[in-house]
Each structure stands twice: as C-alpha cells, then as structure tokens.
Coordinates of C-alpha atoms in Angstrom, one line a residue:
X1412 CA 0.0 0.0 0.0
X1413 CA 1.4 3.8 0.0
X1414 CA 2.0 4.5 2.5
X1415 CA 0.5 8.3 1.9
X1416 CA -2.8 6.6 1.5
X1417 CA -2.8 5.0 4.1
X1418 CA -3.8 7.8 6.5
X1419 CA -6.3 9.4 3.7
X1420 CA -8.5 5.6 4.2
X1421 CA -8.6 7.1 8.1
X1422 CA -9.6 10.2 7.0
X1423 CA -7.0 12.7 6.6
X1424 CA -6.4 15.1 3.4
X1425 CA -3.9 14.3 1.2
X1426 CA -0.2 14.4 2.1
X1427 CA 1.2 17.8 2.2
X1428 CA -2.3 19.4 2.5
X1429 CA -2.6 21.2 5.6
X1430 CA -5.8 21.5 7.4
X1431 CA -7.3 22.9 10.7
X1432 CA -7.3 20.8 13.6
X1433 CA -10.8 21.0 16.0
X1434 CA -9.2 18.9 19.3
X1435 CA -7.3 15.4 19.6
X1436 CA -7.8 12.6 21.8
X1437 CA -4.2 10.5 21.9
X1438 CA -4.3 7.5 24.5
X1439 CA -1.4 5.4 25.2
X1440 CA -2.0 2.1 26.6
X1441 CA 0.1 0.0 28.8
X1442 CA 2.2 -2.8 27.5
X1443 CA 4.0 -3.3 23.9
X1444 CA 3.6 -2.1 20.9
X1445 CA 2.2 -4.7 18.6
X1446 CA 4.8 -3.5 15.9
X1447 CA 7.7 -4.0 18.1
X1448 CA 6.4 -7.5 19.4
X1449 CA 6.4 -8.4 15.4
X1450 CA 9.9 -6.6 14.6
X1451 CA 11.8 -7.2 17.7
X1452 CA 15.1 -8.8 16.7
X1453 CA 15.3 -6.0 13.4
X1454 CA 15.0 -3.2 15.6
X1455 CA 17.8 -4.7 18.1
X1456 CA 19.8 -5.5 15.0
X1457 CA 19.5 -1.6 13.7
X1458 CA 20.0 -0.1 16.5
X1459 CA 23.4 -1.8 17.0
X1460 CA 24.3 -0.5 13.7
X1461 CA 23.2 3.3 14.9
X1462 CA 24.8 3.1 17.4
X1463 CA 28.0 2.4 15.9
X1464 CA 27.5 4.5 13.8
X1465 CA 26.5 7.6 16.2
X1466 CA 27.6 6.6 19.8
X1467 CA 25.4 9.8 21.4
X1468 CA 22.3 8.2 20.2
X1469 CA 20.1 7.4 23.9
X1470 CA 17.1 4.5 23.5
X1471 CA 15.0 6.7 25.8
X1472 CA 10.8 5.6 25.7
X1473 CA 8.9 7.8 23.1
X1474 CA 5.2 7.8 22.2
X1475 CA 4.5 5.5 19.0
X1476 CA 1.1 5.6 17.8
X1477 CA -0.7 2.2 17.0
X1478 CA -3.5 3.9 15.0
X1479 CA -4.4 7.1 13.6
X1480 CA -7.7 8.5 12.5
X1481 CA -9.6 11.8 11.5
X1482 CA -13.4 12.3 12.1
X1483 CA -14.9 16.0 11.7
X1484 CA -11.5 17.7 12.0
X1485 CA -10.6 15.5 15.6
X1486 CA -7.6 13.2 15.8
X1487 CA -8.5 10.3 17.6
X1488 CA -5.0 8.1 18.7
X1489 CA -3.6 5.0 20.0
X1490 CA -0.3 4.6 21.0
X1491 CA 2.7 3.3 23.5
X1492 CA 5.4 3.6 24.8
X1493 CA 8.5 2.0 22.7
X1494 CA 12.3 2.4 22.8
X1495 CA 13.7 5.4 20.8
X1496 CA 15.3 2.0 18.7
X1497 CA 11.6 1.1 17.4
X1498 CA 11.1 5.1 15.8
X1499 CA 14.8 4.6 14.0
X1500 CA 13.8 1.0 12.6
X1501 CA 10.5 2.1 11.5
X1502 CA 12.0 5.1 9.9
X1503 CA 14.8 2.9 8.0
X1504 CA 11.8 1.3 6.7
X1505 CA 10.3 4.0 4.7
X1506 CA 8.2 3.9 7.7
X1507 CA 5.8 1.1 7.3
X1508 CA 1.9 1.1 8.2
X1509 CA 1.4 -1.0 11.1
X1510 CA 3.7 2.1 13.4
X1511 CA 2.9 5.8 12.8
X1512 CA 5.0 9.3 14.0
X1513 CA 2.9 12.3 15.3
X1514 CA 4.5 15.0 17.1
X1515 CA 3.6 18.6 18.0
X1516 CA 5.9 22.1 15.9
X1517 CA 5.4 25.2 17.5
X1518 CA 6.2 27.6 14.7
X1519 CA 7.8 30.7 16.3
X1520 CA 7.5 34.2 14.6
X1521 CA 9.4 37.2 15.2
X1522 CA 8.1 40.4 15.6
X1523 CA 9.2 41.3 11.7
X1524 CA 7.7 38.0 10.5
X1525 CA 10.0 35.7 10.5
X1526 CA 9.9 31.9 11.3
X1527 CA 12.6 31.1 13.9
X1528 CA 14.2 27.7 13.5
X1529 CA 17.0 25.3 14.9
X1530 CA 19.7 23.1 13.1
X1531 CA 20.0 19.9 15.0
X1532 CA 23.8 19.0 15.9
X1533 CA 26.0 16.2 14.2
X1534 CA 25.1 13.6 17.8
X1535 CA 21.3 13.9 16.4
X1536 CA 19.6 11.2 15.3
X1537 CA 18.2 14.5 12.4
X1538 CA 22.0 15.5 11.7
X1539 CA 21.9 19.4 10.5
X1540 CA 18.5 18.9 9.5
X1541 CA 16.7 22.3 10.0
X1542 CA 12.9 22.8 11.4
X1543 CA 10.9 24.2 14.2
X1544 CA 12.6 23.2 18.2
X1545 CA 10.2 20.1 18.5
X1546 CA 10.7 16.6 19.9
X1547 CA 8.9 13.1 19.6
X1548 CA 6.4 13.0 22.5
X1549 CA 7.9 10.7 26.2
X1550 CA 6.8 9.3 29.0
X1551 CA 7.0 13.3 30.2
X1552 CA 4.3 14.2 28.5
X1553 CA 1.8 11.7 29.5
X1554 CA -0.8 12.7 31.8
X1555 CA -3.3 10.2 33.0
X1556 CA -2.7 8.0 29.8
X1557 CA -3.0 10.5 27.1
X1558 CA -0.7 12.9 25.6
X1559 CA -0.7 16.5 26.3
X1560 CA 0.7 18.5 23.6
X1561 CA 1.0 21.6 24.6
X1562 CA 3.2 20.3 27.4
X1563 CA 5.9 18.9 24.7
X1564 CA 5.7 21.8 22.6
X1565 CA 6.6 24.2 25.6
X1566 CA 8.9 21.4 26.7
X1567 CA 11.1 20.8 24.1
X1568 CA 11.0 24.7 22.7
X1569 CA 12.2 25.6 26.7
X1570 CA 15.1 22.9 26.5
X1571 CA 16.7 23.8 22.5
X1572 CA 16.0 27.7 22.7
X1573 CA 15.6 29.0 26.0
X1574 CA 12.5 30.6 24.7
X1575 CA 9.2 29.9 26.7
X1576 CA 6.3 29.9 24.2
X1577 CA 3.8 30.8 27.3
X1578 CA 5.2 34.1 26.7
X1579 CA 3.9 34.3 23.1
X1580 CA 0.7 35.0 21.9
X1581 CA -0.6 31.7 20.1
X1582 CA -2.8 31.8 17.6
X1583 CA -6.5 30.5 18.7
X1584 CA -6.5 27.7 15.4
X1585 CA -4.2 24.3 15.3
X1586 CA -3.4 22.9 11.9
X1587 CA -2.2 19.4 11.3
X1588 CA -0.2 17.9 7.9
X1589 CA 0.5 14.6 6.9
X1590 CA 2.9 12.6 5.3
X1591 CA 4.7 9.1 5.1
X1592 CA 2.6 8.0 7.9
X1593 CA 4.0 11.1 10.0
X1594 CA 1.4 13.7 11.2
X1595 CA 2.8 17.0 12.4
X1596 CA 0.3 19.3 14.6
X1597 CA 1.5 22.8 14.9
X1598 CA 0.6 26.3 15.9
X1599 CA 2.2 29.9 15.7
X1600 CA 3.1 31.5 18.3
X1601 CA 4.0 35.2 18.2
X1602 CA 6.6 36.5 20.1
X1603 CA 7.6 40.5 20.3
X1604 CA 11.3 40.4 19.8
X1605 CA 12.5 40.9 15.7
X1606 CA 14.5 38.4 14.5
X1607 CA 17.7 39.3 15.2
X1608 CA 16.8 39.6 18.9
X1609 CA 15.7 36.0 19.2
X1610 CA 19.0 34.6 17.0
X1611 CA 20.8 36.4 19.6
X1612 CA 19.0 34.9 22.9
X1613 CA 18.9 31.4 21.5
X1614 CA 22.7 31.2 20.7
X1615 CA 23.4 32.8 24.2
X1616 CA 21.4 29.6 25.9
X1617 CA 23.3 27.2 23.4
X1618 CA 26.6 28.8 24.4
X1619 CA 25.5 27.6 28.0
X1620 CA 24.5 24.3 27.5
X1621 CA 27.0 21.6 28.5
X1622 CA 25.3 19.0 26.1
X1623 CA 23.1 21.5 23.6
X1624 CA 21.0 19.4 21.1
X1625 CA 21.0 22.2 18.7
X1626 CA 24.1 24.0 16.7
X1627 CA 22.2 27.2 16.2
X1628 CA 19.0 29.2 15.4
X1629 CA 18.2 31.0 12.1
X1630 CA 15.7 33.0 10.7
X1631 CA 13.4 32.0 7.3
X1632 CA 11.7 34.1 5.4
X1633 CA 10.1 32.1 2.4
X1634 CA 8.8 28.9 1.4
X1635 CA 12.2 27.8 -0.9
X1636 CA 12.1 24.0 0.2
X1637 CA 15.7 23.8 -1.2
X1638 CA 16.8 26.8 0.9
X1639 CA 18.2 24.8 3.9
X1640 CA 18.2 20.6 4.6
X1641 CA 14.4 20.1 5.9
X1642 CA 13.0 16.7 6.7
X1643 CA 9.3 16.4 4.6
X1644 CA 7.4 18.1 6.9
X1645 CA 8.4 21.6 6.6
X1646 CA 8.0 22.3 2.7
X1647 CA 4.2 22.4 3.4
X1648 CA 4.5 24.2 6.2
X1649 CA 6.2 27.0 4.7
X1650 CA 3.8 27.2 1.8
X1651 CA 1.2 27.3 3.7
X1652 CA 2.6 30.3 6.3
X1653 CA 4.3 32.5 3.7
X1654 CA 2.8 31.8 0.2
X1655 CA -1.3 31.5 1.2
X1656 CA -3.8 34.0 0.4
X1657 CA -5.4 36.1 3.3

C-alpha cells in the first residue's frame, strides 16, 4: 500500500495538505507495541548498527502511535510507549503502516515576520537537519494516559532555545499535515522580539548548555524547500505560512 494513502483511508487530506485541527484525543495504553512485538530482533539488529554508527544516540521511551484516524476535524490516537530504537527501525523502513509518527511544531515568529528555526547537531539522530525546536512526545508528556501537547511543545522549545512559548501570543487555530505516515500538529506563536533579537538569545542559551541538542538558530523568510536541509514536513508548512492568500 502507499504509505500516503494510508492515512487518507482514516480520513486525513492528502499528504502535504494542511488542514485545521478542532481537538485530539491520543491515548497510550500500557504494555508493547504490537509493531515491536512483530519486529523485535530488526529493531535490536538496527540499532546496534546506529549506534556504531552515532555513539550519542540514547534509547529513551517515546510515544508510538498504534492507529491514527480523523473524524470531523478530531484526531483520535492510539499509541505506547517504545524504545527510541523502534522510531529509527520504522524510519529505515520508509516507515511502514502497522507504526505511525505524530508530534507537536510550535512555529515561532518574530516580531518582523520571521519563522525562527534550529539546526540539530551532528550527535542527532536528524544531523543538521533544519525545522521548528520540537521533539517526539515521552513518558513526560503523559498525563493520566493521554498525551498533552501543549506540554511537549513548551517542553522541548524551553530545553533547545531558551525561549518559553507561554510568553507568546498563540494563535486561537491548530493545523495538522500529513505525510509518510507522520502527522505534524503545529501552531504559531507570536513572540515581540525581531529576529535578530531572538537569534541572539537562542545562541546565548546554546553557548551555555554543556550537552546543547541544537548547533544554532536562524531566521526564514520564504517557502524555498531547497533553501536549507528540511525533513518532509516543513515544505508544506512553509507554503502554507508565507505563500497562502489572506
């Protein structure tokens, strides 16, 4: 099957078409993940080769989702926890159905209309890939057995920038996009420093982090998709926030 359709048959749009978000409901059950059970000895297998590859790599427990769906403009989810192994097997994979990705990307915007994003470091599992400060979903951000993404997105943004997106004004509408069995949820937030200002405070806090995730901030300004190295997920995004009417 591809693997694009296969979210469409639960009801999303199209890959790459970006659409408004009304709520989600994301459990996670207890136990293992059925796709792990199935790919157990692979995933040990892989992540002996990444982590010969990339020593820094830590198989911390992140949020995997089990199922996926879209009814009247709700995402309704299933998940576990699984070992930070399971996501980088899956991904090797072309990410399969049976496993599916969906984190939260607070956009930030400066005060001249710029998008504020990271470049991950060279220890990353996303090498100098460059996107939003966002983070697969952990154990941290469970609450009574569903996710809470508003925690993560203020979570991770806090750790790789310094910057507390409670201190922004965040637009009233959530919009989600989907591709390759990945859905990204995201959401502007406005913050009233220009630019230059926010590269400035972010490469202050990754001056003073021992163990910084990120090599540095920068500042984008259209939607070029070959303007930097961005995973799939950002191309629509930046359509969508610099090239849309109204």
């Amino acid at each position: 099957m591809n693997i694009d359709h296969d979210l469409e048959n639960a009801g999303f749009p199209p890959a790459g078409q970006v659409f408004p978000l009304a709520a989600h409901t994301l459990v996670v059950h207890d136990g293992d993940h059925p796709w792990v059970l199935e790919n157990q000895a692979a995933i040990e297998e892989n992540w002996a080769r990444e982590v010969a590859a990339n020593p820094a790599l830590f198989n911390g427990r992140m949020v995997f989702q089990r199922r996926l769906s879209l009814v009247d403009d709700r995402i309704e989810g299933e998940a576990y926890l699984a070992p930070f192994a399971t996501f980088l097997h899956w991904r090797r994979l072309a990410r399969p159905a049976g496993g599916y990705h969906l984190f939260a990307l607070p956009l930030p915007i400066s005060s001249d209309g710029a998008l504020i994003a990271i470049r991950m470091g060279a220890h990353t599992a996303n090498p100098g890939r460059v996107y939003c400060a966002a983070g697969s979903m952990d154990e941290n951000d469970v609450v009574s057995g569903r996710c809470d993404l508003d925690f993560n997105m203020r979570r991770e943004v806090l750790e790789e920038t310094g910057f507390d997106i409670a201190t922004a004004r965040a637009d009233a509408q959530t919009y989600a996009v989907q591709s390759d069995n990945t859905v990204t949820v995201f959401r502007r937030f406005f913050f009233d420093l220009t630019a230059q200002e926010m590269l400035d405070r972010i490469a202050a806090h990754v001056a003073a982090d021992p163990e910084p995730e990120i090599d540095g901030a920068l500042a984008i300004r259209d939607s070029d998709p070959a303007a930097h190295d961005y995973p799939a997920f950002m191309p629509p995004l930046l359509t969508w926030l610099f090239d849309r009417k109204g």
